[in-house]
XYZ file of C-alpha atoms in Angstrom:
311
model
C 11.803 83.959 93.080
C 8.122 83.594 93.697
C 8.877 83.910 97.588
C 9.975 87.765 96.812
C 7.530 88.043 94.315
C 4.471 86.922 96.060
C 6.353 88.235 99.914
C 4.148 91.681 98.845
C 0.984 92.505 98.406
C 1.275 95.152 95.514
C -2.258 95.320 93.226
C -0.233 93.148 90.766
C 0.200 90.181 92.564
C -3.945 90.532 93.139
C -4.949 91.039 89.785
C -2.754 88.168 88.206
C -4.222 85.826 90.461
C -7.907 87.122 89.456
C -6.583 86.815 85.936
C -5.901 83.095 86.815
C -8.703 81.930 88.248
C -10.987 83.191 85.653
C -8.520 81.151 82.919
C -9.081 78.038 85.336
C -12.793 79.163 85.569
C -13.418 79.764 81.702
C -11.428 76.113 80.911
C -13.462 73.911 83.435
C -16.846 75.875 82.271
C -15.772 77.202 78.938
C -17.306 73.842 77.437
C -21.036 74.438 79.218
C -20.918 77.583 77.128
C -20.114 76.261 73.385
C -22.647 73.251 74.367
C -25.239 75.979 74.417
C -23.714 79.727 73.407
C -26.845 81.740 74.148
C -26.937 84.950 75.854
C -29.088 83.157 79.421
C -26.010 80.351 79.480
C -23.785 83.627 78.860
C -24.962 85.389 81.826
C -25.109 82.504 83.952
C -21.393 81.609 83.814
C -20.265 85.193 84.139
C -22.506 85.369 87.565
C -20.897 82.287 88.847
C -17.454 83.970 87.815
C -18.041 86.505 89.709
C -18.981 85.100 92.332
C -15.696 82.443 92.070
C -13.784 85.570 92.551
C -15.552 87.501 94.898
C -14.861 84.779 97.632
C -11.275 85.257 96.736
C -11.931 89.170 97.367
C -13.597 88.710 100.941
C -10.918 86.041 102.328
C -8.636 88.438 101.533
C -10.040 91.381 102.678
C -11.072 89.479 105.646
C -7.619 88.269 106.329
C -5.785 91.642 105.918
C -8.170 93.707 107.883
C -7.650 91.538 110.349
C -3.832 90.875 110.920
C -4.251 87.727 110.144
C -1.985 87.366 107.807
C 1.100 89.801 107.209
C 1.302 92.208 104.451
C 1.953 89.478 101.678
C 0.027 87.248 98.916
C 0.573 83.885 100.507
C -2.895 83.948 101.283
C -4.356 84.294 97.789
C -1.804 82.269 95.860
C -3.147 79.379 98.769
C -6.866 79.970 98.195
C -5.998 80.467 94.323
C -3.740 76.951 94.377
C -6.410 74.770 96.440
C -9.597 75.765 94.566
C -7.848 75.409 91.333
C -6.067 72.142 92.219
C -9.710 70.525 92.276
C -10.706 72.782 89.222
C -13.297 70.227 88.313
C -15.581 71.192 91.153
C -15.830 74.447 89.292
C -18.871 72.322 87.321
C -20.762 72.427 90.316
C -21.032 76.343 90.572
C -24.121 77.328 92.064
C -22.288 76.310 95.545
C -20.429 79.233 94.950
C -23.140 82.029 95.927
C -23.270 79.917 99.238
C -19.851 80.342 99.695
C -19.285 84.211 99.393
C -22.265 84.419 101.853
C -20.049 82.116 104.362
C -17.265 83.940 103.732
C -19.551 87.230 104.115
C -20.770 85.409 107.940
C -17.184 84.920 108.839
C -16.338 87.845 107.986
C -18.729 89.798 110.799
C -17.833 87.288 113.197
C -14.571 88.120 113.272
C -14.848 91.595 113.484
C -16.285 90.978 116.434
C -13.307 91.173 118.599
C -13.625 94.838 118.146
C -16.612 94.792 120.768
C -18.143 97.705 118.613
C -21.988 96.724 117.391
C -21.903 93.358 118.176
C -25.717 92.973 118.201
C -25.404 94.194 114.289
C -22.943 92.127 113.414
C -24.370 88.980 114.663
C -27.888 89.515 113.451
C -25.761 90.372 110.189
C -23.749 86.941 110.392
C -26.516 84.895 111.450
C -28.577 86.258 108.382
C -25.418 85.559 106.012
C -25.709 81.996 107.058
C -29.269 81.691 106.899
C -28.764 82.859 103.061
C -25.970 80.380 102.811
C -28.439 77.567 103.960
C -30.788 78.157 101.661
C -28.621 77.485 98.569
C -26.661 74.821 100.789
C -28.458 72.606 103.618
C -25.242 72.224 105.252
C -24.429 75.485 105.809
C -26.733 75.533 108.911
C -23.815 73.961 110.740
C -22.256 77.276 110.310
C -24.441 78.808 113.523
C -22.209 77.119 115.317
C -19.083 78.832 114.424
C -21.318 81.801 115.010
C -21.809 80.533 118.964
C -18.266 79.647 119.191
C -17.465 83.601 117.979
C -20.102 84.780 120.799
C -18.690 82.800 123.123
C -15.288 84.181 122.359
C -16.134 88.072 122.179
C -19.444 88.771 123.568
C -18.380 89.541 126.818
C -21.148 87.638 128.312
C -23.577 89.319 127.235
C -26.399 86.171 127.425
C -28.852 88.703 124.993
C -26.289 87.933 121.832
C -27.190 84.067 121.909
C -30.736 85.137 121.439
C -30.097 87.245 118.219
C -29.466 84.263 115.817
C -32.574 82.384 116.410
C -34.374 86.393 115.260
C -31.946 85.946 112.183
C -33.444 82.372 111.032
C -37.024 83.806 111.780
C -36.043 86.679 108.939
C -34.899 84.537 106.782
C -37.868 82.480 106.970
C -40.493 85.342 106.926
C -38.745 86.384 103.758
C -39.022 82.865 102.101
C -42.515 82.297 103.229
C -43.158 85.872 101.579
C -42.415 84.217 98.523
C -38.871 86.072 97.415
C -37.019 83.230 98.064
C -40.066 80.274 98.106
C -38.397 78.002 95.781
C -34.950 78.105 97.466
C -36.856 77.786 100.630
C -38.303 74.396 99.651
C -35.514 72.720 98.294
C -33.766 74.061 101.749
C -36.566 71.964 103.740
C -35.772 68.832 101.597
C -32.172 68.950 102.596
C -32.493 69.829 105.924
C -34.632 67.016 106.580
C -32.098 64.989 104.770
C -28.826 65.980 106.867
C -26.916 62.804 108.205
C -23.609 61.833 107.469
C -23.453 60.268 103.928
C -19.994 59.778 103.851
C -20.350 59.143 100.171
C -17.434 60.371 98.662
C -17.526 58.728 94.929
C -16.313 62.002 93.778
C -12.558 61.792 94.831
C -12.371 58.703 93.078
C -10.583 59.664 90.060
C -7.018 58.932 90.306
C -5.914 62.536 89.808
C -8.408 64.012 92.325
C -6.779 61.227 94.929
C -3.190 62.774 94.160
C -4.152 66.313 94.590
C -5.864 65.189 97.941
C -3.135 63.602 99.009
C -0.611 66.441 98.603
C -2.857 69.452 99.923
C -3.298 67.105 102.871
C 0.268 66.998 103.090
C 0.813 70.694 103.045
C -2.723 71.418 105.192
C -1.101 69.128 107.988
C 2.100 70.793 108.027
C 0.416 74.190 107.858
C -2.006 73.617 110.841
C 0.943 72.095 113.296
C 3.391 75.276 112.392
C -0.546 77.628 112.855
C -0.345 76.290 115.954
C 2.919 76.490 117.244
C 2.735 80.067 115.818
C 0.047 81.047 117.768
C 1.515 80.204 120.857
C 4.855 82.082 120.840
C 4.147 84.590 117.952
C 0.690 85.963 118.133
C -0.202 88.576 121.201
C -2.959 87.514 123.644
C -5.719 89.900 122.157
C -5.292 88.318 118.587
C -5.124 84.359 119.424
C -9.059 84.317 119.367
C -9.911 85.082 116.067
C -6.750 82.802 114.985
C -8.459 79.672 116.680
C -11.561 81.095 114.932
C -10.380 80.087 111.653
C -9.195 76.587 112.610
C -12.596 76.008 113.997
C -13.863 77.795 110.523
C -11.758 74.540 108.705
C -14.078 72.308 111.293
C -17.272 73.432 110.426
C -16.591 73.486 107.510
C -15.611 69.773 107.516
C -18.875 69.294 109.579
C -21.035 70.818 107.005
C -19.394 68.976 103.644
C -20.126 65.753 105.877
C -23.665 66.250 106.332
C -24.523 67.659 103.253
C -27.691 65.983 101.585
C -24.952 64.957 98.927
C -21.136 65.087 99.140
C -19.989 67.246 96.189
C -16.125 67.770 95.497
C -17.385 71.987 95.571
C -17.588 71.589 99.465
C -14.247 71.467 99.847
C -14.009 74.972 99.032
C -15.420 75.864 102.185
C -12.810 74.410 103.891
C -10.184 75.999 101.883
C -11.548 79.244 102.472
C -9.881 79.315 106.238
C -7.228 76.673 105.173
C -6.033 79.008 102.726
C -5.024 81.603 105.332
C -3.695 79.200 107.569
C -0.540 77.783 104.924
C -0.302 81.415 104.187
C 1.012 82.025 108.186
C 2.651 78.757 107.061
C 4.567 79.975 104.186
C 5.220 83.436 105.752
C 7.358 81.695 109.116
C 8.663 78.906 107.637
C 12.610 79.289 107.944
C 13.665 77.762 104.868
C 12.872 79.451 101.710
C 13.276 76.718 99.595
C 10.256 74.854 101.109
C 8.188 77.910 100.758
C 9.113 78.218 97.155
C 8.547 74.095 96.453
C 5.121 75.092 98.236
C 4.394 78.154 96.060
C 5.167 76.726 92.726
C 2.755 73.064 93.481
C 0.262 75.822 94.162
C 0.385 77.825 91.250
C 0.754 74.768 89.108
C -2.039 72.484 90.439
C -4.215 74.639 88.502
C -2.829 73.835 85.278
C -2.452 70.587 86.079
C -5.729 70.037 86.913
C -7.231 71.471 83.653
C -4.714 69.741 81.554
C -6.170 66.150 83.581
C -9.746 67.168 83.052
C -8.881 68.055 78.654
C -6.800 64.332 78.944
């Protein structure tokens, strides 16, 4: 049922899984809001909102204009399913700015297969990330994904490694300006603070450890089929940007390691790529029925982690 339903991409799958996350989004936050109803509190959820689904709007506008998934909304109902399964890192929000700018960096990285403007679309990518760093120290890790997507598509062309470092020097004329001064400093403080914490006290509620445990299920099984996929079902030309996004799911590991602190939000920018990885998952895997178990835990993980956090 939800393998036909969700086996399209018509508007209406899109917009229902909008309408979702911004039930998930208005239950985790809704409480911020009566705690203090004014119209600054008001304005500040609806930003973060929109900025919750706008990340949803570039993975998948990344992913389609890219063939890397099939015409479907696998990918969506994955990214929808994994954020909302660990709904409670919804309280930490302002992470969420740094992820559409990620999501913004990945997205001219991977467009760079096209070979068109690649000096403008690293200078663009590398300036994504430097945004991205200022909100989140960790982010910086993200240049390398950027070096990894030169390496792949720049043909060589030794002038493209130079272009990042001119990106960081933007970003930091800009701060030191004074648009962005505040941002700037608390960027200095983490990056001067980035070694591995491993401090993960916030996956130790019992229900966060479940929900771990089965995405990890279904994000192992996912990345062994991604592979196997790759090799016999995606053409030569399109395997690069494919191993983009499963080095995408590293860095993004990377960064939520060394972050100054280790926030449950992180994990979102793992599940960015992740999310379009089950979704190649979901779409080849031979038996229906496991695609449907999958598709229903995803939907539901929401709920069920909104219900935990009311309990």
């Amino acid at each position: 049922m939800l393998t036909s339903f969700f086996g399209t991409a018509k508007p209406i799958n899109f917009v229902l899984i909008l309408l979702y996350m911004t039930l998930v989004f208005l239950a985790v936050c809704g409480p911020l809001w009566w705690q203090d109803p004014g119209l600054g509190q008001t304005m500040t959820l609806l930003f973060y909102l929109v900025m919750y689904l706008l990340s949803l709007v570039v993975l998948d506008f990344i992913a389609k204009k890219n063939k890397l998934t099939k015409k479907n909304s696998f990918n969506i109902v994955s990214y929808c399913g994994l954020t909302g399964a660990l709904a409670p890192a919804l309280l930490e929000y302002q992470a969420l700015v740094a992820l559409v700018f990620i999501g913004l960096a990945l997205r001219r990285i991977i467009t760079m297969k096209s070979g068109l403007d690649l000096y403008k679309k690293v200078f663009d990518a590398s300036l994504w990330i430097g945004m991205a760093t200022l909100f989140e120290p960790g982010c910086i890790f993200y240049f390398l994904l950027l070096f990894i997507g030169i390496s792949m598509h720049g043909n060589g062309n030794y002038r493209l490694w130079l272009i990042p470092f001119m990106g960081v020097i933007t970003i930091s004329i800009l701060a030191l300006t004074g648009a962005v001064m505040d941002l700037w400093t608390l960027s200095l403080d983490g990056l001067s603070s980035l070694t591995p914490a491993f401090n993960f006290d916030f996956i130790q509620a019992t229900e966060i450890q479940g929900m771990l445990i089965i995405l990890g299920l279904l994000s192992a099984l996912a990345i062994l089929r991604y592979f196997k996929v790759i090799r016999e079902r995606v053409i030569r030309q399109d395997r690069p940007n494919n191993y983009l996004v499963l080095w995408a799911v590293l860095v993004g590991l990377i960064a939520m390691i060394f972050q100054p602190e280790n926030k449950l939000i992180h994990l979102y920018f793992v599940f960015a790529p992740l999310a379009m990885i089950i979704a190649k998952y979901l779409r080849t895997n031979k038996k229906k029925w496991i695609t449907e178990f999958w598709l229903w835990l995803l939907l539901l993980a929401p709920l069920s982690a909104v219900i935990f956090m009311q309990a």
